[in-house]
Coordinates of N, CA and C in Angstrom, one line a residue:
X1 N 115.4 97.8 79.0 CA 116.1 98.8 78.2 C 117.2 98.0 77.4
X2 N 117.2 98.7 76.2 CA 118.0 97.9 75.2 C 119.1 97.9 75.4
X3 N 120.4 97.4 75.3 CA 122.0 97.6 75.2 C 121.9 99.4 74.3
X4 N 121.7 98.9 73.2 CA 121.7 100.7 72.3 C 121.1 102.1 73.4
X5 N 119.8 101.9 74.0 CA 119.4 102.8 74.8 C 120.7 103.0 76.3
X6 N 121.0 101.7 76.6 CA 121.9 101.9 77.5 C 123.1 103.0 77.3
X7 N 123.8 102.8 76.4 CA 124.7 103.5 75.3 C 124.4 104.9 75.0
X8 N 123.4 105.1 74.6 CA 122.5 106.3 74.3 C 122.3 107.3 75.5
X9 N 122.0 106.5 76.3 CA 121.9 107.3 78.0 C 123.5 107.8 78.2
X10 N 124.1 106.6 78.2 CA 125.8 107.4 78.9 C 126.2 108.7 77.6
X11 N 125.6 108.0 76.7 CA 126.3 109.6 76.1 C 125.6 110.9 76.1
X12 N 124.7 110.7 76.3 CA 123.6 112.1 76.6 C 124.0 112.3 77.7
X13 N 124.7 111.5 78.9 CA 124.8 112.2 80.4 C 126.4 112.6 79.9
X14 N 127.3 112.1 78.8 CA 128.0 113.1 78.3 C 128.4 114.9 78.2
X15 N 127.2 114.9 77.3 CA 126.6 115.7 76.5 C 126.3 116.9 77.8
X16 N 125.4 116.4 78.4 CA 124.9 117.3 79.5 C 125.8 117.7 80.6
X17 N 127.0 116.8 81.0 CA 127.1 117.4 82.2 C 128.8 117.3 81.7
X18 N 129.4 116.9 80.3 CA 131.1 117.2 80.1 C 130.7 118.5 78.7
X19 N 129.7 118.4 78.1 CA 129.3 119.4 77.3 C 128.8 120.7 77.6
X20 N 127.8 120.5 78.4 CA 126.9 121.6 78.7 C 125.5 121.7 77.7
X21 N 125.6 120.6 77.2 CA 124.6 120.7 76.4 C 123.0 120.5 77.4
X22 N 122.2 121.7 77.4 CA 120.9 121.3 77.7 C 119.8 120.5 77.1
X23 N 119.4 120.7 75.8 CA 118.8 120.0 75.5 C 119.2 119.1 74.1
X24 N 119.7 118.3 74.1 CA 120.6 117.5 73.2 C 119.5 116.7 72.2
X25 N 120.1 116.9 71.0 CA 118.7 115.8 69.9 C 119.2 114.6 70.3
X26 N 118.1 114.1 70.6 CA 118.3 112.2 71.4 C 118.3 111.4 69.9
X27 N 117.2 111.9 68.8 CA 117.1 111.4 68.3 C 118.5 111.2 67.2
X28 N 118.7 112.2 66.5 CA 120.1 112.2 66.0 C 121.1 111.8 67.1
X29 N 121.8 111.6 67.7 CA 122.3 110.5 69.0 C 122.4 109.5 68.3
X30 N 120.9 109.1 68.8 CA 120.6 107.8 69.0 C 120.6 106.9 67.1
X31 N 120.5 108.1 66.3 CA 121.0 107.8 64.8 C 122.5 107.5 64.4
X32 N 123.0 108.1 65.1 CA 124.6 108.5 64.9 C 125.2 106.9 65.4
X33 N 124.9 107.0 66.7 CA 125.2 105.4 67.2 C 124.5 104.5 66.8
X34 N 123.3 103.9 66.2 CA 123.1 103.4 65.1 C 123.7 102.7 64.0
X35 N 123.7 104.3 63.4 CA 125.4 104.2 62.4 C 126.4 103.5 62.3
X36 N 126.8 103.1 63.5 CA 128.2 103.1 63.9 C 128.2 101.4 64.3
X37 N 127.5 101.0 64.2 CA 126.8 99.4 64.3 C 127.9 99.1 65.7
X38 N 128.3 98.1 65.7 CA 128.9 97.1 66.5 C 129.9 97.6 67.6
X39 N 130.6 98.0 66.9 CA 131.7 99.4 67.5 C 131.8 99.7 68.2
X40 N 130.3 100.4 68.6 CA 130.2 101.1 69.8 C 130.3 100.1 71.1
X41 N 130.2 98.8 71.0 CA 130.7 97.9 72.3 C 131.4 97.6 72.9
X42 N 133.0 98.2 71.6 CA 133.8 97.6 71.8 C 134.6 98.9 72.3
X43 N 135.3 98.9 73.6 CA 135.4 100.0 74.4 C 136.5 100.7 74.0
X44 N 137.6 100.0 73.1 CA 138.6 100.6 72.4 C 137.9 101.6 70.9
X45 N 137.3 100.6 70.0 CA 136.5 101.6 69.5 C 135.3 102.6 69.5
X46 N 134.6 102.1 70.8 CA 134.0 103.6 71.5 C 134.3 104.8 71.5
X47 N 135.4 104.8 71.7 CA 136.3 106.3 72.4 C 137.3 106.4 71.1
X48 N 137.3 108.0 71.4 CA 138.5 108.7 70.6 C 139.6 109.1 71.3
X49 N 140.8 108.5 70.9 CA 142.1 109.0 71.3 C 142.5 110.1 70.7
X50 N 141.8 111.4 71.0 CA 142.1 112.9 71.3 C 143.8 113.1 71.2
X51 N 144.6 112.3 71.8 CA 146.4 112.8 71.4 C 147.3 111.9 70.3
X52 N 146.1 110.7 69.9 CA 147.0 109.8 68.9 C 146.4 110.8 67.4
X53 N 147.8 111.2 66.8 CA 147.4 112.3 65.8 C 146.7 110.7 64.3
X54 N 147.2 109.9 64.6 CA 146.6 108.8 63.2 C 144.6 108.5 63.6
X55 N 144.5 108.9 64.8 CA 143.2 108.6 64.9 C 142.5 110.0 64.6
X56 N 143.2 111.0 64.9 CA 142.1 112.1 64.2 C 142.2 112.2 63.3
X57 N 143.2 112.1 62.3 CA 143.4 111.3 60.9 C 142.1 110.6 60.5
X58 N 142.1 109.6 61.2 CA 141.1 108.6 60.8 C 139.4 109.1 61.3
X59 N 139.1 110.1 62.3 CA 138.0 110.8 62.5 C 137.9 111.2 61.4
X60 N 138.8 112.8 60.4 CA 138.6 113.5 59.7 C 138.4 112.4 58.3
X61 N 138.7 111.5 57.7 CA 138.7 110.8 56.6 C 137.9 110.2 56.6
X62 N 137.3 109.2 57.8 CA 136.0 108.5 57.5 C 134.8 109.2 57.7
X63 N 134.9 110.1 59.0 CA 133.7 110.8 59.2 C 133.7 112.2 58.7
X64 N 134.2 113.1 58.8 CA 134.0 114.1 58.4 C 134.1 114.2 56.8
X65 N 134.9 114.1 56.2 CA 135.1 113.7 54.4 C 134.1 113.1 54.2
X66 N 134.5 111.4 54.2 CA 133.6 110.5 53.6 C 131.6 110.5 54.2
X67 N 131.9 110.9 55.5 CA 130.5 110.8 55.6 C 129.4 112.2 55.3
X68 N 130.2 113.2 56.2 CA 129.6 114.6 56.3 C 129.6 115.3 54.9
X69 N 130.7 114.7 54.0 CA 131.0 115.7 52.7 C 132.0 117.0 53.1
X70 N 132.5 116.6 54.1 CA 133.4 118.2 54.2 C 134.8 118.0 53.7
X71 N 135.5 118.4 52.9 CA 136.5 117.8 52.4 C 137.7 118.9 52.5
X72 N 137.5 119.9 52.9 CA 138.4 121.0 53.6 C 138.8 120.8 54.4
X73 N 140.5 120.0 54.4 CA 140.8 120.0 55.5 C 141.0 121.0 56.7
X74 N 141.3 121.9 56.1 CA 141.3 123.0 57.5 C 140.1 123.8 58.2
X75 N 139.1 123.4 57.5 CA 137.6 123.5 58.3 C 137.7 122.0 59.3
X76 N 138.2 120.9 59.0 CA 138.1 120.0 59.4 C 139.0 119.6 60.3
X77 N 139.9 120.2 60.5 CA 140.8 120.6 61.3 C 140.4 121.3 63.0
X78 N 140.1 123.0 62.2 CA 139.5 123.7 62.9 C 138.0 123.1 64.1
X79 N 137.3 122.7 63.5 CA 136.1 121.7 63.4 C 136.3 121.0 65.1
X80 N 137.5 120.2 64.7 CA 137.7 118.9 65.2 C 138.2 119.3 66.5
X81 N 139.4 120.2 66.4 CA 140.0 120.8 67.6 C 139.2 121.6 68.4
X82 N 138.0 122.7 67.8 CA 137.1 123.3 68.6 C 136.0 122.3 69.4
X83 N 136.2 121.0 68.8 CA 135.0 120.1 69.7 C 136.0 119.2 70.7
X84 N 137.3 118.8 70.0 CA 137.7 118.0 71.2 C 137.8 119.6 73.0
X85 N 138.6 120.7 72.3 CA 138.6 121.5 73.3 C 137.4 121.6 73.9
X86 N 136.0 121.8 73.6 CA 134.4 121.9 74.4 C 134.7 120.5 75.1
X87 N 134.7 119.4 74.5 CA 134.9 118.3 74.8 C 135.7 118.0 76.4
X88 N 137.1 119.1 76.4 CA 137.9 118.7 77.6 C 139.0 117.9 77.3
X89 N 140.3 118.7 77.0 CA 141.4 118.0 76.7 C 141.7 117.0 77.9
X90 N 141.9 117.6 78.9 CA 141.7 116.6 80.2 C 140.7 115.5 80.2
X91 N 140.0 115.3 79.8 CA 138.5 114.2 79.2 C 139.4 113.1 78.8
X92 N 139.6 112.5 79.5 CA 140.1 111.1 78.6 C 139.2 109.8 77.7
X93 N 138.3 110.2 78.3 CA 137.3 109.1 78.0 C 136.2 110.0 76.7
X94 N 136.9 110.2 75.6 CA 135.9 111.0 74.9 C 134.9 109.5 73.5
X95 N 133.6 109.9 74.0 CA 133.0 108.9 73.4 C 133.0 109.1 71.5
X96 N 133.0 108.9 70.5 CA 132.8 108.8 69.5 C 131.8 109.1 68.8
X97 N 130.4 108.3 69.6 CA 129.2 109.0 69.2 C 129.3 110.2 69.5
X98 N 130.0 110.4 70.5 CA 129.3 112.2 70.9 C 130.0 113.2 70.0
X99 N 131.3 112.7 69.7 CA 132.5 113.6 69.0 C 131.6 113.8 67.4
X100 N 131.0 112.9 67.0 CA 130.4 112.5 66.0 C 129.3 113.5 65.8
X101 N 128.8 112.8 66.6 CA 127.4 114.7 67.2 C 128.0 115.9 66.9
X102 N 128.5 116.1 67.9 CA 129.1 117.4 68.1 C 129.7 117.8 66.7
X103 N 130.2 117.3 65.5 CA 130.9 117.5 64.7 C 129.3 117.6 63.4
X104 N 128.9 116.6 63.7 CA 127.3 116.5 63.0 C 126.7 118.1 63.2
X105 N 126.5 118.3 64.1 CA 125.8 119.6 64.8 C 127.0 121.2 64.0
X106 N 127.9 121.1 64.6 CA 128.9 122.3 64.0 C 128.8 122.0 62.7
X107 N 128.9 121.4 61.5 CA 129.1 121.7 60.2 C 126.8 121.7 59.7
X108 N 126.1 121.4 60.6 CA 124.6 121.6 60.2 C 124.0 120.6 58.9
X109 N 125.0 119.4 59.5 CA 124.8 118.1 58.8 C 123.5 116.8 59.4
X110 N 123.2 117.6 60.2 CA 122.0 116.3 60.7 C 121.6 115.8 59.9
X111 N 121.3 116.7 59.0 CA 120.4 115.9 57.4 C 120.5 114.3 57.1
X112 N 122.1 114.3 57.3 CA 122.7 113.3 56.5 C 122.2 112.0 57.6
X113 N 122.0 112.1 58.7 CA 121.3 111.2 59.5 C 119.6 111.2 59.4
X114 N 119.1 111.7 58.8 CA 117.8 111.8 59.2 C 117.0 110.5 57.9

C-alpha cells in the first residue's frame, strides 16, 4: 500500500466514524489529497487549526475563493463553521483533506476535482 492510500484510509476512517459519513466518494478524497501534493505529510500542515482565526483565513482564500470559486465571504464563512461544527469542535486533530471534502461536497464543487 502506497503512503497516499495510507493517508487516504485514515481520512475515510475520519469521515466515517468523526463524520458519520456512510458512504464517502474515495475517489474525490483520494483527488483532493492528490491536490494537496506534499503537505499532506507534514503533520503541521495536515491538520487545520479550527481556533487560529489566520488559518481559517487562509482555508477561505486559498481553498474556497481561489480554488472552489466561492468568493462570498459569508457563504464562506457560514460554509466553514457548519463543517468545522459536523466536524467536532472538541476534534482537535481535524485533517485538511477531509475539511476540504466536506467543503468540496457542501458548495457541489466536485467538478472542480474531477
Amino acid at each position: 500500500m502506497s503512503k497516499l492510500e495510507e493517508k487516504v484510509g485514515k481520512y475515510l476512517d475520519d469521515l466515517k466514524s468523526k463524520i458519520g459519513e456512510t458512504n464517502p466518494d474515495v475517489d474525490l478524497l483520494r483527488k483532493i489529497a492528490e491536490s494537496m501534493g506534499p503537505s499532506i505529510y507534514n503533520a503541521d500542515a495536515e491538520t487545520v487549526a479550527s481556533t487560529s482565526e489566520s488559518e481559517l483565513d487562509t482555508v477561505k482564500r486559498n481553498f474556497i475563493d481561489n480554488k472552489l470559486g466561492i468568493s462570498d465571504e459569508s457563504k464562506a464563512n457560514e460554509a466553514l463553521n457548519q463543517i468545522l461544527e459536523k466536524y467536532g469542535k472538541s476534534n482537535r486533530n481535524k485533517y485538511r483533506v477531509v475539511v476540504y471534502y466536506l467543503l468540496t461536497k457542501h458548495f457541489k464543487k466536485e467538478s472542480v476535482f474531477k
